[in-house]
Amino acid sequence: MKKIRLGTSELQAGEISLGCMRMDKLSAKEAAKVIDTSFEAGIDFYDHADIYGGGNSEKVFAEALEMSSVSRDQLFLQSKCGIRKGFFDFSKEHILSSVDGILKRLKTDYLDTLLLHRPDTLMEPEETAEAFTQLKESGKVRYFGVSNQNPMQVELLQKYLKDDLIINQLQLSIVHTPMIDAGLNVNMQNNPAIVRDSSILEYSRLKEMTVQAWSPFQHGMIEGVFVGNSDYPEVNAKLQELADKKGVTDSAMAIAWILRHPANIQPVIGSMNPERIKDISKASGVELSREEWYGLYRAAGNELP
């Protein structure tokens, strides 16, 4: 699998990562197979959050890692914090306690990256920065990022930080493309021209922030997958056509479409099926022409101006 540089850091990770939200549904033995299979396929970056499975996803991962053939120093661990029941919390106290809980559940001394999960409008950036500094100096977190934030939110926090924020985790799939749509419909009065995220895609490229694409197979927010869904006949027909041409699965093609964009995007796949993970990972070797990329974009119902 191809490697990418994460933001402005020295971290070089596989360009496809594995999201562990559903790992709490597996036994430790099943999860160990997921880790071994994904690592063999070139995936060495594993994404967590303290709310996934109420923390149990991190616990199962830790147990599974002890049973797997992979060691902690061979992979990158990321987790997220800031979502609490009914509200968001970027306070220093909550961030520090959250990281201690994450490290305990993952049975590790440090996280490679920590992301703030969903924006907290009550954030005091100086306080949040103090938490980051303490975590960095203690060796508990190497690098920091955010999730679902727009450029001005990133800038507000970045003003008080010594180090660059290296990642922004954002929703992106062939059928969820608002960050792309607005850039193709500049100065127009149609719905796709509405800038909903303050040009986060272009901002990320300018700042060399890695965009991590969450829910790359989903339509809506959590409604379900579009791949193989009869409600999306045109895009699925195009996915299958190109998949057959390139010798991969339709799911791999959906990931290859994201990887083709030059914005340093790292898709976060959430499958817990070893064979599916293996098949999807082949997307790293797929090359798409501009014509093929735009063909998929249009098949998803997008019209070019």
CSV table of C-alpha atoms in Angstrom, one decimal:
chain,number,residue,atom,x,y,z
A,1,MET,CA,0.0,0.0,0.0
A,2,LYS,CA,1.1,3.5,-0.8
A,3,LYS,CA,2.3,5.7,2.2
A,4,ILE,CA,1.3,9.3,2.8
A,5,ARG,CA,2.7,11.9,5.0
A,6,LEU,CA,0.2,12.9,7.7
A,7,GLY,CA,0.0,16.7,7.7
A,8,THR,CA,3.2,18.5,8.3
A,9,SER,CA,4.5,15.7,10.6
A,10,GLU,CA,7.1,13.1,9.9
A,11,LEU,CA,4.5,10.3,10.2
A,12,GLN,CA,4.3,8.1,7.1
A,13,ALA,CA,1.2,5.9,7.2
A,14,GLY,CA,-0.7,3.7,4.8
A,15,GLU,CA,-3.1,5.9,2.7
A,16,ILE,CA,-6.1,3.8,3.9
A,17,SER,CA,-6.9,3.6,7.6
A,18,LEU,CA,-9.2,1.4,9.6
A,19,GLY,CA,-11.9,2.9,11.7
A,20,CYS,CA,-12.6,0.8,14.8
A,21,MET,CA,-16.1,2.1,15.8
A,22,ARG,CA,-17.7,-1.4,15.4
A,23,MET,CA,-14.9,-3.4,17.0
A,24,ASP,CA,-16.9,-3.8,20.2
A,25,LYS,CA,-19.2,-6.2,18.4
A,26,LEU,CA,-16.3,-8.6,17.9
A,27,SER,CA,-14.6,-11.1,20.2
A,28,ALA,CA,-10.9,-10.4,20.9
A,29,LYS,CA,-10.0,-13.4,18.6
A,30,GLU,CA,-12.1,-12.0,15.8
A,31,ALA,CA,-10.6,-8.6,16.2
A,32,ALA,CA,-7.1,-10.0,16.2
A,33,LYS,CA,-7.8,-11.4,12.8
A,34,VAL,CA,-9.1,-8.0,11.6
A,35,ILE,CA,-5.8,-6.4,12.8
A,36,ASP,CA,-3.6,-9.1,11.3
A,37,THR,CA,-5.5,-9.0,7.9
A,38,SER,CA,-5.5,-5.2,7.7
A,39,PHE,CA,-1.9,-4.9,8.6
A,40,GLU,CA,-0.9,-7.5,6.0
A,41,ALA,CA,-2.8,-5.5,3.5
A,42,GLY,CA,-0.8,-2.4,4.3
A,43,ILE,CA,-3.1,-0.7,6.8
A,44,ASP,CA,-1.1,0.5,9.8
A,45,PHE,CA,-3.3,3.4,11.0
A,46,TYR,CA,-6.2,2.6,13.4
A,47,ASP,CA,-8.8,5.2,14.3
A,48,HIS,CA,-10.7,5.2,17.6
A,49,ALA,CA,-12.9,7.5,19.7
A,50,ASP,CA,-13.6,7.3,23.3
A,51,ILE,CA,-17.4,7.1,22.6
A,52,TYR,CA,-17.1,4.1,20.2
A,53,GLY,CA,-18.9,1.2,21.9
A,54,GLY,CA,-18.9,3.3,25.1
A,55,GLY,CA,-15.1,2.7,25.2
A,56,ASN,CA,-15.4,-1.0,24.6
A,57,SER,CA,-14.1,-0.8,21.1
A,58,GLU,CA,-10.7,0.4,22.5
A,59,LYS,CA,-10.7,-2.4,25.0
A,60,VAL,CA,-11.4,-5.1,22.5
A,61,PHE,CA,-8.7,-3.6,20.2
A,62,ALA,CA,-6.1,-3.7,23.0
A,63,GLU,CA,-7.0,-7.4,23.9
A,64,ALA,CA,-6.8,-8.3,20.2
A,65,LEU,CA,-3.5,-6.6,19.6
A,66,GLU,CA,-2.0,-8.7,22.3
A,67,MET,CA,-3.2,-11.8,20.5
A,68,SER,CA,-2.2,-10.6,17.0
A,69,SER,CA,1.2,-10.8,15.3
A,70,VAL,CA,1.4,-7.0,15.2
A,71,SER,CA,3.2,-5.0,17.8
A,72,ARG,CA,2.3,-1.5,19.1
A,73,ASP,CA,5.4,0.1,17.6
A,74,GLN,CA,4.5,-1.2,14.1
A,75,LEU,CA,1.3,0.8,13.9
A,76,PHE,CA,-0.3,4.2,14.5
A,77,LEU,CA,-3.1,4.7,17.0
A,78,GLN,CA,-5.5,7.6,16.9
A,79,SER,CA,-8.4,8.4,19.1
A,80,LYS,CA,-10.9,11.2,19.5
A,81,CYS,CA,-12.5,13.0,22.5
A,82,GLY,CA,-14.9,15.8,23.2
A,83,ILE,CA,-18.3,14.3,22.8
A,84,ARG,CA,-20.2,13.8,26.1
A,85,LYS,CA,-23.8,12.8,26.7
A,86,GLY,CA,-25.9,15.8,25.4
A,87,PHE,CA,-23.0,18.2,25.0
A,88,PHE,CA,-19.5,18.8,23.7
A,89,ASP,CA,-16.5,19.5,26.0
A,90,PHE,CA,-13.1,20.8,25.0
A,91,SER,CA,-12.1,21.8,28.5
A,92,LYS,CA,-8.6,21.0,29.7
A,93,GLU,CA,-9.9,18.8,32.5
A,94,HIS,CA,-12.1,16.7,30.2
A,95,ILE,CA,-9.4,16.3,27.5
A,96,LEU,CA,-6.8,15.2,30.0
A,97,SER,CA,-9.1,12.8,31.7
A,98,SER,CA,-10.3,11.5,28.4
A,99,VAL,CA,-6.8,10.7,27.2
A,100,ASP,CA,-6.0,8.9,30.4
A,101,GLY,CA,-9.0,6.7,29.9
A,102,ILE,CA,-8.2,6.1,26.3
A,103,LEU,CA,-4.6,5.1,27.1
A,104,LYS,CA,-5.8,2.8,29.8
A,105,ARG,CA,-8.4,1.1,27.5
A,106,LEU,CA,-5.9,0.8,24.7
A,107,LYS,CA,-3.2,-0.5,27.0
A,108,THR,CA,-0.6,1.9,25.5
A,109,ASP,CA,1.6,4.7,26.9
A,110,TYR,CA,0.9,7.1,24.0
A,111,LEU,CA,-1.3,8.0,21.1
A,112,ASP,CA,0.2,8.9,17.8
A,113,THR,CA,-2.6,11.4,17.1
A,114,LEU,CA,-5.5,12.8,19.2
A,115,LEU,CA,-8.4,14.6,17.5
A,116,LEU,CA,-11.1,16.8,18.9
A,117,HIS,CA,-14.4,15.1,18.0
A,118,ARG,CA,-17.1,17.6,16.8
A,119,PRO,CA,-16.7,21.4,17.4
A,120,ASP,CA,-17.4,22.8,20.9
A,121,THR,CA,-18.7,26.3,20.5
A,122,LEU,CA,-17.8,27.0,24.2
A,123,MET,CA,-14.2,26.1,23.6
A,124,GLU,CA,-11.6,28.4,25.2
A,125,PRO,CA,-8.7,27.9,22.8
A,126,GLU,CA,-6.1,28.9,25.4
A,127,GLU,CA,-7.3,26.2,27.8
A,128,THR,CA,-7.5,23.6,25.1
A,129,ALA,CA,-4.0,24.5,24.0
A,130,GLU,CA,-2.8,24.0,27.6
A,131,ALA,CA,-4.2,20.5,27.6
A,132,PHE,CA,-2.4,19.8,24.3
A,133,THR,CA,0.9,21.1,25.6
A,134,GLN,CA,0.6,19.0,28.8
A,135,LEU,CA,-0.2,15.9,26.8
A,136,LYS,CA,2.7,16.5,24.4
A,137,GLU,CA,5.3,17.3,27.1
A,138,SER,CA,4.2,14.2,29.1
A,139,GLY,CA,4.6,12.0,26.0
A,140,LYS,CA,1.0,10.9,26.0
A,141,VAL,CA,0.2,12.3,22.6
A,142,ARG,CA,2.6,12.9,19.7
A,143,TYR,CA,0.4,15.0,17.3
A,144,PHE,CA,-3.0,16.6,17.3
A,145,GLY,CA,-5.9,17.3,15.0
A,146,VAL,CA,-9.6,18.0,14.8
A,147,SER,CA,-12.7,16.4,13.3
A,148,ASN,CA,-15.6,18.1,11.5
A,149,GLN,CA,-14.2,21.6,11.8
A,150,ASN,CA,-14.2,24.5,9.4
A,151,PRO,CA,-11.1,26.7,8.6
A,152,MET,CA,-11.9,29.5,11.1
A,153,GLN,CA,-12.4,26.9,13.9
A,154,VAL,CA,-9.1,25.4,13.0
A,155,GLU,CA,-7.4,28.8,12.9
A,156,LEU,CA,-8.8,29.8,16.2
A,157,LEU,CA,-7.3,26.9,18.0
A,158,GLN,CA,-4.1,26.9,15.9
A,159,LYS,CA,-3.4,30.5,17.0
A,160,TYR,CA,-2.6,29.2,20.5
A,161,LEU,CA,-0.7,26.0,19.6
A,162,LYS,CA,3.1,25.5,19.2
A,163,ASP,CA,2.7,22.7,16.7
A,164,ASP,CA,0.6,22.3,13.6
A,165,LEU,CA,-2.8,20.5,13.7
A,166,ILE,CA,-2.1,17.8,11.2
A,167,ILE,CA,-5.5,16.1,10.6
A,168,ASN,CA,-9.1,17.1,10.0
A,169,GLN,CA,-11.6,14.2,9.8
A,170,LEU,CA,-14.5,15.0,7.6
A,171,GLN,CA,-17.3,13.2,5.9
A,172,LEU,CA,-16.7,12.4,2.3
A,173,SER,CA,-18.0,9.8,-0.2
A,174,ILE,CA,-19.0,9.8,-3.8
A,175,VAL,CA,-22.6,10.6,-2.8
A,176,HIS,CA,-21.6,13.1,-0.1
A,177,THR,CA,-19.4,15.7,-1.8
A,178,PRO,CA,-20.3,19.3,-0.6
A,179,MET,CA,-16.6,20.2,0.0
A,180,ILE,CA,-16.0,19.4,-3.7
A,181,ASP,CA,-19.3,20.7,-5.2
A,182,ALA,CA,-18.9,24.3,-4.1
A,183,GLY,CA,-15.4,24.5,-5.7
A,184,LEU,CA,-16.9,23.4,-9.1
A,185,ASN,CA,-19.8,25.8,-9.0
A,186,VAL,CA,-18.1,29.1,-8.2
A,187,ASN,CA,-20.3,32.3,-8.5
A,188,MET,CA,-23.4,30.3,-9.5
A,189,GLN,CA,-26.9,30.4,-8.0
A,190,ASN,CA,-27.6,26.7,-7.9
A,191,ASN,CA,-27.6,24.6,-4.7
A,192,PRO,CA,-24.2,23.0,-5.2
A,193,ALA,CA,-22.6,26.5,-5.3
A,194,ILE,CA,-23.5,27.0,-1.6
A,195,VAL,CA,-20.2,27.0,0.4
A,196,ARG,CA,-21.2,25.0,3.5
A,197,ASP,CA,-17.8,24.6,5.1
A,198,SER,CA,-15.8,27.7,4.4
A,199,SER,CA,-13.8,26.0,1.6
A,200,ILE,CA,-12.3,23.4,3.9
A,201,LEU,CA,-10.9,21.3,1.1
A,202,GLU,CA,-8.8,24.1,-0.3
A,203,TYR,CA,-7.8,25.3,3.1
A,204,SER,CA,-6.6,21.8,4.0
A,205,ARG,CA,-4.4,21.7,0.9
A,206,LEU,CA,-3.0,25.2,1.6
A,207,LYS,CA,-2.2,24.2,5.2
A,208,GLU,CA,-1.0,20.7,4.3
A,209,MET,CA,-3.5,19.1,6.7
A,210,THR,CA,-4.5,15.6,6.0
A,211,VAL,CA,-8.2,15.1,5.4
A,212,GLN,CA,-9.5,11.8,6.8
A,213,ALA,CA,-12.6,10.8,5.0
A,214,TRP,CA,-15.1,9.2,7.3
A,215,SER,CA,-18.1,7.1,6.1
A,216,PRO,CA,-16.7,6.7,2.6
A,217,PHE,CA,-19.4,4.2,1.8
A,218,GLN,CA,-22.3,6.0,3.4
A,219,HIS,CA,-25.2,8.2,2.1
A,220,GLY,CA,-26.5,10.8,4.5
A,221,MET,CA,-24.9,10.8,7.9
A,222,ILE,CA,-25.7,7.3,9.2
A,223,GLU,CA,-28.5,6.2,7.0
A,224,GLY,CA,-26.7,3.4,5.3
A,225,VAL,CA,-24.3,2.4,2.5
A,226,PHE,CA,-24.8,3.4,-1.1
A,227,VAL,CA,-22.6,0.7,-2.6
A,228,GLY,CA,-24.8,-2.1,-3.8
A,229,ASN,CA,-27.9,-0.1,-2.8
A,230,SER,CA,-30.7,-0.2,-5.4
A,231,ASP,CA,-31.6,3.4,-4.6
A,232,TYR,CA,-28.4,4.4,-6.3
A,233,PRO,CA,-28.5,2.5,-9.6
A,234,GLU,CA,-26.4,4.9,-11.8
A,235,VAL,CA,-23.4,5.3,-9.5
A,236,ASN,CA,-23.4,1.6,-8.7
A,237,ALA,CA,-23.4,0.7,-12.4
A,238,LYS,CA,-20.5,3.0,-13.0
A,239,LEU,CA,-18.6,1.7,-9.9
A,240,GLN,CA,-19.1,-1.9,-11.2
A,241,GLU,CA,-18.0,-1.0,-14.7
A,242,LEU,CA,-14.8,0.6,-13.5
A,243,ALA,CA,-14.2,-2.2,-10.9
A,244,ASP,CA,-14.4,-4.8,-13.6
A,245,LYS,CA,-12.1,-2.8,-15.7
A,246,LYS,CA,-9.5,-2.4,-13.0
A,247,GLY,CA,-9.9,-5.9,-11.4
A,248,VAL,CA,-11.1,-4.8,-8.0
A,249,THR,CA,-14.4,-4.7,-6.1
A,250,ASP,CA,-17.0,-1.9,-6.3
A,251,SER,CA,-16.1,-0.9,-2.7
A,252,ALA,CA,-12.4,-0.7,-3.6
A,253,MET,CA,-13.4,1.6,-6.5
A,254,ALA,CA,-15.3,3.9,-4.2
A,255,ILE,CA,-12.2,4.3,-2.1
A,256,ALA,CA,-10.0,4.7,-5.2
A,257,TRP,CA,-12.2,7.6,-6.2
A,258,ILE,CA,-11.3,9.4,-2.9
A,259,LEU,CA,-7.6,8.5,-3.2
A,260,ARG,CA,-7.5,10.0,-6.7
A,261,HIS,CA,-8.0,13.5,-5.4
A,262,PRO,CA,-4.7,15.3,-4.8
A,263,ALA,CA,-5.7,16.7,-1.4
A,264,ASN,CA,-3.8,14.1,0.6
A,265,ILE,CA,-7.1,12.4,1.7
A,266,GLN,CA,-6.9,9.3,3.9
A,267,PRO,CA,-10.1,7.3,3.8
A,268,VAL,CA,-11.2,5.7,7.1
A,269,ILE,CA,-12.9,2.4,6.3
A,270,GLY,CA,-15.1,0.8,9.0
A,271,SER,CA,-15.5,-2.8,7.9
A,272,MET,CA,-14.8,-5.5,10.4
A,273,ASN,CA,-14.8,-8.2,7.7
A,274,PRO,CA,-11.3,-9.4,7.0
A,275,GLU,CA,-11.9,-10.4,3.4
A,276,ARG,CA,-13.7,-7.2,2.7
A,277,ILE,CA,-10.8,-5.2,4.3
A,278,LYS,CA,-8.4,-7.1,2.1
A,279,ASP,CA,-10.4,-6.4,-1.1
A,280,ILE,CA,-10.9,-2.7,-0.2
A,281,SER,CA,-7.2,-2.2,0.4
A,282,LYS,CA,-6.5,-3.0,-3.2
A,283,ALA,CA,-7.8,0.5,-4.0
A,284,SER,CA,-4.3,1.8,-3.2
A,285,GLY,CA,-3.1,0.3,-6.5
A,286,VAL,CA,-5.9,1.7,-8.7
A,287,GLU,CA,-5.2,4.6,-11.0
A,288,LEU,CA,-8.1,6.7,-12.3
A,289,SER,CA,-8.0,9.1,-15.2
A,290,ARG,CA,-9.7,12.5,-14.9
A,291,GLU,CA,-12.4,11.2,-17.2
A,292,GLU,CA,-13.1,8.2,-15.0
A,293,TRP,CA,-13.1,10.3,-11.8
A,294,TYR,CA,-15.5,12.8,-13.2
A,295,GLY,CA,-17.6,10.0,-14.6
A,296,LEU,CA,-18.2,8.6,-11.1
A,297,TYR,CA,-18.8,12.1,-9.8
A,298,ARG,CA,-21.5,12.7,-12.4
A,299,ALA,CA,-23.0,9.2,-11.9
A,300,ALA,CA,-23.6,10.1,-8.3
A,301,GLY,CA,-26.1,12.8,-9.5
A,302,ASN,CA,-23.7,15.7,-9.8
A,303,GLU,CA,-24.0,18.0,-12.8
A,304,LEU,CA,-20.9,19.9,-14.0
A,305,PRO,CA,-21.5,23.7,-14.7
